[in-house]
Coordinates of C-alpha atoms and ligand atoms in Angstrom, one line a residue:
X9 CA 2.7 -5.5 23.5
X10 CA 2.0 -1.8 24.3
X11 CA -0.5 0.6 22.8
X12 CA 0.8 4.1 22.8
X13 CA -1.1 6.4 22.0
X14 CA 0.7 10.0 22.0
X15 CA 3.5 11.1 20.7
X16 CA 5.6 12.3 23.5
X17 CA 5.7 8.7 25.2
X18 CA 6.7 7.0 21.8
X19 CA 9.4 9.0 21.4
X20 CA 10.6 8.3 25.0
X21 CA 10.0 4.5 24.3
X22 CA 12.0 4.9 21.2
X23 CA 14.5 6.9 23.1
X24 CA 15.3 4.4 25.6
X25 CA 15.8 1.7 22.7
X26 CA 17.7 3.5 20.5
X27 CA 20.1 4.6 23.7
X28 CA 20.7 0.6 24.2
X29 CA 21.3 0.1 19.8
X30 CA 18.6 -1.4 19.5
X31 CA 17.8 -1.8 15.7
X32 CA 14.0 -1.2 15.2
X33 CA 11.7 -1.6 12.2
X34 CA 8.7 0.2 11.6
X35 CA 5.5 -1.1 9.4
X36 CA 2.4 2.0 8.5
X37 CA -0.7 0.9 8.6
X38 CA -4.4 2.2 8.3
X39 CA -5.6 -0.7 10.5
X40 CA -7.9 -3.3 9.2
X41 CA -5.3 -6.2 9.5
X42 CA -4.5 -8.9 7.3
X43 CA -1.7 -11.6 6.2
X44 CA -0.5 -9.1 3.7
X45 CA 0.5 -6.5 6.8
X46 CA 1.5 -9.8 8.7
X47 CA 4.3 -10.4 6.2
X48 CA 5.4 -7.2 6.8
X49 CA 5.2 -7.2 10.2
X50 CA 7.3 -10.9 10.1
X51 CA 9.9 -9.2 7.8
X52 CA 10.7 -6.2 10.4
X53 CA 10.7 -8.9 13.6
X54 CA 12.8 -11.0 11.1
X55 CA 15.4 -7.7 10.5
X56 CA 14.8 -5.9 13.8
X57 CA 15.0 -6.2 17.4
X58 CA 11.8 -4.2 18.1
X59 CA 9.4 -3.7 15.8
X60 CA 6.2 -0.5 15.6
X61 CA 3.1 -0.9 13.9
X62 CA 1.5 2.6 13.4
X63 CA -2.3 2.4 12.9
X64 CA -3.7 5.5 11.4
X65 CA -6.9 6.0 9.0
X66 CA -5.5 9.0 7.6
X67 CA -8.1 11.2 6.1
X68 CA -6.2 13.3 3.9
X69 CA -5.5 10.2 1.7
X70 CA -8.9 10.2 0.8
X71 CA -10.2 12.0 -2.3
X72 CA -14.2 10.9 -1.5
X73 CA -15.5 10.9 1.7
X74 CA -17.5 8.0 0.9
X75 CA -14.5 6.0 0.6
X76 CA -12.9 7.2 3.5
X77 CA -16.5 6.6 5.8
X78 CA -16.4 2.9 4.4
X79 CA -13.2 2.3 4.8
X80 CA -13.0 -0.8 6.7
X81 CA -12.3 0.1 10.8
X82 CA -11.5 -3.4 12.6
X83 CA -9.7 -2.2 16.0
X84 CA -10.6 -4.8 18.5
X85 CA -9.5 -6.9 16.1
X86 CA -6.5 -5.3 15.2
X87 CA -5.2 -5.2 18.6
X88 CA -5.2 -8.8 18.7
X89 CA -3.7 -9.3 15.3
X90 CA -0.8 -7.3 16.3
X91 CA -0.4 -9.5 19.3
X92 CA -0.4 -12.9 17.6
X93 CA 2.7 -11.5 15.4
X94 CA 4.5 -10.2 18.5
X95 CA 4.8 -6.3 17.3
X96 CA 6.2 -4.9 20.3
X97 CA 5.0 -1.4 20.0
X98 CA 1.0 -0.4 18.4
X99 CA 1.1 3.4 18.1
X100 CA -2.3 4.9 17.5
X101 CA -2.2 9.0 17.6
X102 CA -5.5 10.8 16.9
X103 CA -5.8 13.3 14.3
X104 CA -5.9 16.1 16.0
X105 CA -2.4 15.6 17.1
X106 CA -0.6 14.0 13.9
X107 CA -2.0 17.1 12.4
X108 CA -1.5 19.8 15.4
X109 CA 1.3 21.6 14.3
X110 CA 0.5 22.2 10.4
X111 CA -2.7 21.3 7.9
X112 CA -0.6 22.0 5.2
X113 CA -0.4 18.6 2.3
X114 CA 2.6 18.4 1.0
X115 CA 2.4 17.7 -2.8
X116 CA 4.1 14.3 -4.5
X117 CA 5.7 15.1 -7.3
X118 CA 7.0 11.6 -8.5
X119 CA 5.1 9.4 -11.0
X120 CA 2.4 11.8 -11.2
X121 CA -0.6 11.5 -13.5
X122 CA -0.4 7.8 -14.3
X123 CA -2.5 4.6 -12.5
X124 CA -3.8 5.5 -9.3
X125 CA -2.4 9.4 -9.2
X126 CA -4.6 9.9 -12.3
X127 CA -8.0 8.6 -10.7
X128 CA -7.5 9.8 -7.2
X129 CA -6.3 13.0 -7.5
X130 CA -4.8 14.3 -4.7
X131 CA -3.8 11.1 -2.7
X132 CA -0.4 10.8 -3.0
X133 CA -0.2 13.9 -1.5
X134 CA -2.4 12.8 1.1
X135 CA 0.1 9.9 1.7
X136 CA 3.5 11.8 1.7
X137 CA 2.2 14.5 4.0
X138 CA 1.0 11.8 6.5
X139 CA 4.2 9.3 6.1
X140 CA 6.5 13.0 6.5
X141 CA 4.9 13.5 9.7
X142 CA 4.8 9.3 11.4
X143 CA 8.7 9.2 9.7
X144 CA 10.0 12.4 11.8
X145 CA 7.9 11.2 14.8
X146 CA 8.8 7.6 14.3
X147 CA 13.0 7.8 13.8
X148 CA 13.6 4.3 13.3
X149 CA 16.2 2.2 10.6
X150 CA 13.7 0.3 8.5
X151 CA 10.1 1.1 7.2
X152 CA 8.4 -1.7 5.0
X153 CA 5.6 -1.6 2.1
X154 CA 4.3 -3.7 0.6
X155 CA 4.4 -4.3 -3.3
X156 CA 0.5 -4.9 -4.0
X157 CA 0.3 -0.9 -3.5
X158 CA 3.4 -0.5 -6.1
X159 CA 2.7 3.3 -7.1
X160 CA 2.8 4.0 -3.4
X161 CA 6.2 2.2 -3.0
X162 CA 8.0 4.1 -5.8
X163 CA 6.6 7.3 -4.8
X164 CA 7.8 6.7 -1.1
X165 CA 11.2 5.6 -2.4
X166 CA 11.9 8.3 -4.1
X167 CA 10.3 10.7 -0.9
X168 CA 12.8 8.7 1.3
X169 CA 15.7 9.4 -1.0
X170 CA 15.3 12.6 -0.6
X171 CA 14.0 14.0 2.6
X172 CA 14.8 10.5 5.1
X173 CA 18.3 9.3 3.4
X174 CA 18.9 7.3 7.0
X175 CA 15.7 5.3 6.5
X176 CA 15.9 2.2 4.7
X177 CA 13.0 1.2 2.7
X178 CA 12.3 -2.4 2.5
X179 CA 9.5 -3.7 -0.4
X180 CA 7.7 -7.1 0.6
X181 CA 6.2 -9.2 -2.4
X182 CA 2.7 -9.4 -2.1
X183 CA 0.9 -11.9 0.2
X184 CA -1.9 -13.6 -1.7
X185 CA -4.6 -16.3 -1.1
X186 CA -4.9 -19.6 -1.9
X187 CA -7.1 -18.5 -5.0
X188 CA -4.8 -15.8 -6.1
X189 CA -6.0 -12.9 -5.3
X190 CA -4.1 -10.3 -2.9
X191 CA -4.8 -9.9 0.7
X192 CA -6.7 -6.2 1.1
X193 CA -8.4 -4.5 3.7
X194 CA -10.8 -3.7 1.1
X195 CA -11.7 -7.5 0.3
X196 CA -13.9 -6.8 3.5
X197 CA -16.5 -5.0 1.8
X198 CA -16.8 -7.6 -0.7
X199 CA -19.8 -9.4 -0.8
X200 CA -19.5 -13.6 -1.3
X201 CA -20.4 -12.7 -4.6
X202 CA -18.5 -10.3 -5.6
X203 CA -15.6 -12.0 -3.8
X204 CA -16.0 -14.9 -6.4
X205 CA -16.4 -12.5 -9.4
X206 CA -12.5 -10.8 -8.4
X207 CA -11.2 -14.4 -8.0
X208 CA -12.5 -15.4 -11.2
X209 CA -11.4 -12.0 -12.7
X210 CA -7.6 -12.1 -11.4
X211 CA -7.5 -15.3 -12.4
X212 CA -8.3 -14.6 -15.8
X213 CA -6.0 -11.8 -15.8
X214 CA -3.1 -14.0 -14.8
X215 CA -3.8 -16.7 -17.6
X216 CA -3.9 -13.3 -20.3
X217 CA -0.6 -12.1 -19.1
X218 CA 0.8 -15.4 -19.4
X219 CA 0.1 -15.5 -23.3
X220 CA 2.8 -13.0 -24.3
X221 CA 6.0 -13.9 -26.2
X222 CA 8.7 -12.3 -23.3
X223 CA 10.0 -9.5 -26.3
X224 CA 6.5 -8.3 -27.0
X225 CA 6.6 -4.4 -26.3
X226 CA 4.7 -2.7 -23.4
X227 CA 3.2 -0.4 -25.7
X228 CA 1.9 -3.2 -28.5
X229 CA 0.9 -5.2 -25.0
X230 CA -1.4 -2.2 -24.8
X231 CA -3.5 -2.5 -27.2
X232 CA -4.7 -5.9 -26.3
X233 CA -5.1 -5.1 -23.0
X234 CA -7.5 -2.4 -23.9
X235 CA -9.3 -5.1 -26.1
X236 CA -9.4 -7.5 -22.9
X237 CA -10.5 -5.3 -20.5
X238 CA -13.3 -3.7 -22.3
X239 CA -14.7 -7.1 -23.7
X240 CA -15.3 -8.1 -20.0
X241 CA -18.9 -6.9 -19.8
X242 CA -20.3 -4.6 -16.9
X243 CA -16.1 -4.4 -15.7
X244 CA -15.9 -1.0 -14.3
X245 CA -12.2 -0.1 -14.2
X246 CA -9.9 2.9 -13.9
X247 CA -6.9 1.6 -15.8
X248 CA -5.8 -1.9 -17.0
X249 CA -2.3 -1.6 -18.4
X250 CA 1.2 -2.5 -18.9
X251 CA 4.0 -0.4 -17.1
X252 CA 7.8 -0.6 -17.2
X253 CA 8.2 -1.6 -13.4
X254 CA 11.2 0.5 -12.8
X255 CA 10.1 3.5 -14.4
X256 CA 6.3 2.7 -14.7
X257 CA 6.1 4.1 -18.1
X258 CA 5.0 2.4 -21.0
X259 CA 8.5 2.2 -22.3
X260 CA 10.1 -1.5 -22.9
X261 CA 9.2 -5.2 -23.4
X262 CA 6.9 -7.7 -21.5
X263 CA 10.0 -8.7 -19.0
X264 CA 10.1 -5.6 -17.5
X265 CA 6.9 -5.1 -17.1
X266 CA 4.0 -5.5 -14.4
X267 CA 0.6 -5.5 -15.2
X268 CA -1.4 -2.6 -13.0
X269 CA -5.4 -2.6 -12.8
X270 CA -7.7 -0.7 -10.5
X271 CA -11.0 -2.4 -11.2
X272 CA -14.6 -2.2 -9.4
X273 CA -17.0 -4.6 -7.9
X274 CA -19.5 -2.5 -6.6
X275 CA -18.4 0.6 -5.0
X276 CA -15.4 -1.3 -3.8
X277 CA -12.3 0.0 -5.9
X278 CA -9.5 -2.8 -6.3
X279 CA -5.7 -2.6 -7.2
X280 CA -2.9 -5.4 -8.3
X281 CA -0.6 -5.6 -9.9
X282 CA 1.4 -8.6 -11.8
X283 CA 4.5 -9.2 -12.7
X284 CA 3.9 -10.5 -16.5
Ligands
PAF28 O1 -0.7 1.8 2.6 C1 -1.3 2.3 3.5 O2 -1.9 1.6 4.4 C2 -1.3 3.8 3.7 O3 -1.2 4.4 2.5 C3 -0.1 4.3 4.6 C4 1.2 4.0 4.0 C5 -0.2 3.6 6.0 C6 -0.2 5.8 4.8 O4 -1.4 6.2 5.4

């Protein structure tokens, strides 16, 4: 496995397998490595002769600094990680050269002001200008995402469609433990406690979803989700609704429909989503 850490020699490892047809997938990251970027990771091999792993805490994704300085930073780890799933390539540019040429954010203008767009304002944009520059660096087939950060993989579509149409996106279900709950980099700063408390909370979640005749509509769904959400004492959450998966409005019946929530425990922030 090589760590490559500038841009020039990527692009001349790239070169050389791309000369020879290689097919190669490519997986983003922000480090901090789990079985959720492992499935990914297995998908691409699975698809791809080579596959990239970028890792990149990218700043301008972050609307509070506090999130962004506890973001959890692993890269010893990582390294290894990345070797027990065979990834063939770890690139790992600094800021200062990702962001060289031009500071300027692009601005996302797809599914905008709903679920995570509405309480972080600002980073989507964050997340397009920083995927425009690692795509046009990175020129590879296939990119994969992963579904437990759904807003992000419609808004990326969409981005694809229209500025990368020779990329293929590829969406991976969500990974998940044993007790249900998604595999996050951010479970890290979860204390055993709190740890418990999510469990217990998705879990609950899961057995409310499943108490819905399949022709209820999204909207009507709503309301009692409002009602569950706020009798859960001490749950601080940013939304807890019901979205039309294809369109994520709240337009449709149950069957279409995913259940979204960003939730706190502590000043961890926490997003899933389910397919009801
Ligand atoms: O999902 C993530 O880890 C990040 O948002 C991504 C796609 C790597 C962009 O920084």
């Amino acid at each position: 496995m090589l760590i490559i850490k500038d841009i020039l020699n990527l692009k001349l490892y790239l070169k050389a397998y791309k000369d020879k047809g290689y097919s190669i997938g490519y997986v983003p990251t922000m480090g901090a490595l789990h079985q959720g970027h492992g499935k990914l990771i297995n998908q691409s091999r699975d698809h791809n002769q080579k596959t990239i792993t970028s890792i990149f805490i990218n700043e301008k994704q972050f609307n509070k600094k506090e999130d962004f300085d506890s973001y959890p930073r692993n890269k010893g780890k990582d390294y290894d990680f990345c070797d027990s799933y065979n990834v063939d390539v770890i690139f790992e540019p600094s800021s200062d050269e990702i962001y060289s040429d031009n500071k300027t954010k692009l601005k996302n203008k797809y599914f905008q002001n709903i679920l995570c767009d509405q309480f972080r304002p600002g980073h989507f944009d964050g997340v397009i200008t920083v995927l425009n520059k690692l795509f046009s660096i990175i020129e590879v087939n296939k990119v994969y995402f992963g579904e437990k950060d759904f807003q992000q993989l419609k808004i990326v579509e969409k981005f694809i469609e229209e500025k990368f149409p020779n990329l293929q996106l590829v969406p991976v279900s969500t990974e998940r433990h044993e007790e249900g709950i998604a595999y996050s980099s951010r479970n890290e700063n979860l204390s055993k406690k709190q740890l418990q408390e999510f469990i217990n909370f998705h879990n609950s979640v899961i057995q409310f979803t499943k108490n819905f005749d399949r022709q209820t509509q999204i909207m009507e769904a709503n309301t009692l989700a409002k009602n569950f959400i706020t009798n859960l004492v001490d749950q601080e959450f940013d939304y807890f609704e019901f979205r039309n998966a294809n369109s994520l409005e709240v337009e449709g019946n149950i069957s279409e429909a995913r259940l979204f929530y960003a939730i706190y425990k502590g000043q961890t922030r926490l997003i899933d989503n389910i397919e009801a």
